[in-house]
C-alpha positions as a Python dict, from the first residue, in 0.01 Angstrom:
ca = {
    (1, 'M'): (0, 0, 0),
    (2, 'N'): (332, -1, 170),
    (3, 'A'): (462, -341, 313),
    (4, 'R'): (380, -235, 681),
    (5, 'T'): (7, -175, 591),
    (6, 'R'): (-8, -487, 393),
    (7, 'Q'): (141, -671, 692),
    (8, 'R'): (-118, -510, 948),
    (9, 'K'): (-392, -607, 696),
    (10, 'E'): (-283, -952, 688),
    (11, 'E'): (-266, -975, 1068),
    (12, 'L'): (-614, -816, 1084),
    (13, 'L'): (-773, -1067, 834),
    (14, 'R'): (-596, -1358, 1052),
    (15, 'L'): (-768, -1216, 1366),
    (16, 'V'): (-1082, -1193, 1202),
    (17, 'D'): (-1080, -1569, 1103),
    (18, 'L'): (-957, -1689, 1452),
    (19, 'I'): (-1245, -1486, 1599),
    (20, 'E'): (-1497, -1664, 1400),
    (21, 'R'): (-1341, -2013, 1489),
    (22, 'L'): (-1346, -1946, 1876),
    (23, 'P'): (-1578, -2139, 2093),
    (24, 'V'): (-1878, -1933, 2224),
    (25, 'E'): (-1756, -1909, 2588),
    (26, 'V'): (-1484, -1681, 2495),
    (27, 'E'): (-1533, -1278, 2573),
    (28, 'I'): (-1308, -1068, 2358),
    (29, 'N'): (-1182, -727, 2506),
    (30, 'T'): (-962, -611, 2229),
    (31, 'A'): (-805, -742, 1909),
    (32, 'S'): (-490, -567, 1773),
    (33, 'A'): (-233, -630, 1463),
    (34, 'S'): (129, -619, 1586),
    (35, 'S'): (334, -311, 1648),
    (36, 'H'): (626, -547, 1779),
    (37, 'D'): (565, -943, 1776),
    (38, 'A'): (249, -1110, 1670),
    (39, 'P'): (-106, -1020, 1671),
    (40, 'E'): (-318, -1047, 1992),
    (41, 'L'): (-637, -1111, 2139),
    (42, 'L'): (-709, -962, 2481),
    (43, 'L'): (-964, -1178, 2629),
    (44, 'I'): (-1223, -1129, 2918),
    (45, 'S'): (-1283, -1500, 2968),
    (46, 'G'): (-1251, -1805, 2799),
    (47, 'L'): (-883, -1891, 2747),
    (48, 'D'): (-930, -2249, 2920),
    (49, 'S'): (-1195, -2319, 2666),
    (50, 'V'): (-987, -2202, 2365),
    (51, 'A'): (-664, -2428, 2522),
    (52, 'A'): (-895, -2724, 2557),
    (53, 'A'): (-1059, -2722, 2223),
    (54, 'Y'): (-726, -2666, 2023),
    (55, 'G'): (-477, -2845, 2284),
    (56, 'L'): (-273, -2533, 2372),
    (57, 'E'): (-36, -2493, 2658),
    (58, 'I'): (-131, -2189, 2893),
    (59, 'K'): (167, -2002, 3049),
    (60, 'E'): (124, -1783, 3344),
    (61, 'R'): (311, -1482, 3480),
    (62, 'R'): (229, -1315, 3816),
    (63, 'F'): (234, -947, 3846),
    (64, 'E'): (229, -778, 4186),
    (65, 'Y'): (125, -401, 4236),
    (66, 'E'): (116, -178, 4560),
    (67, 'D'): (-256, -268, 4616),
    (68, 'S'): (-330, -599, 4401),
    (69, 'C'): (-165, -895, 4233),
    (70, 'N'): (-273, -1016, 3870),
    (71, 'T'): (-156, -1309, 3660),
    (72, 'Q'): (-119, -1298, 3268),
    (73, 'R'): (-222, -1598, 3117),
    (74, 'T'): (-114, -1656, 2766),
    (75, 'A'): (-122, -1915, 2471),
    (76, 'V'): (-53, -1898, 2097),
    (77, 'L'): (-308, -2009, 1832),
    (78, 'D'): (-210, -2007, 1476),
    (79, 'G'): (43, -1733, 1544),
    (80, 'I'): (-175, -1508, 1742),
    (81, 'L'): (-110, -1428, 2117),
    (82, 'L'): (-419, -1498, 2334),
    (83, 'V'): (-390, -1299, 2645),
    (84, 'Q'): (-613, -1327, 2947),
    (85, 'I'): (-540, -1106, 3283),
    (86, 'V'): (-710, -1228, 3612),
    (87, 'S'): (-713, -1069, 3921),
    (88, 'D'): (-593, -1287, 4207),
    (89, 'S'): (-906, -1181, 4373),
    (90, 'E'): (-1094, -1342, 4116),
    (91, 'V'): (-881, -1673, 4147),
    (92, 'G'): (-917, -1719, 4538),
}
């Protein structure tokens, strides 16, 4: 097993461990080992529950497109990036 494969395996095991510890309210879209910075979980919902349970800070960044606006909400838990994208139409 080369170093890159070993790193991905370790990241995937960290993802599995984290997924098992998440609050019930969390809905996961995808989980991936990093090809750039850190492993990440893309959440459909539940970032607020995770942030409250673990005392995390949520950062937000707004994206504007021709026909819509979205907000990317992120937090980091145990070196894993948690991402939730919320359509502005869902917020208000």
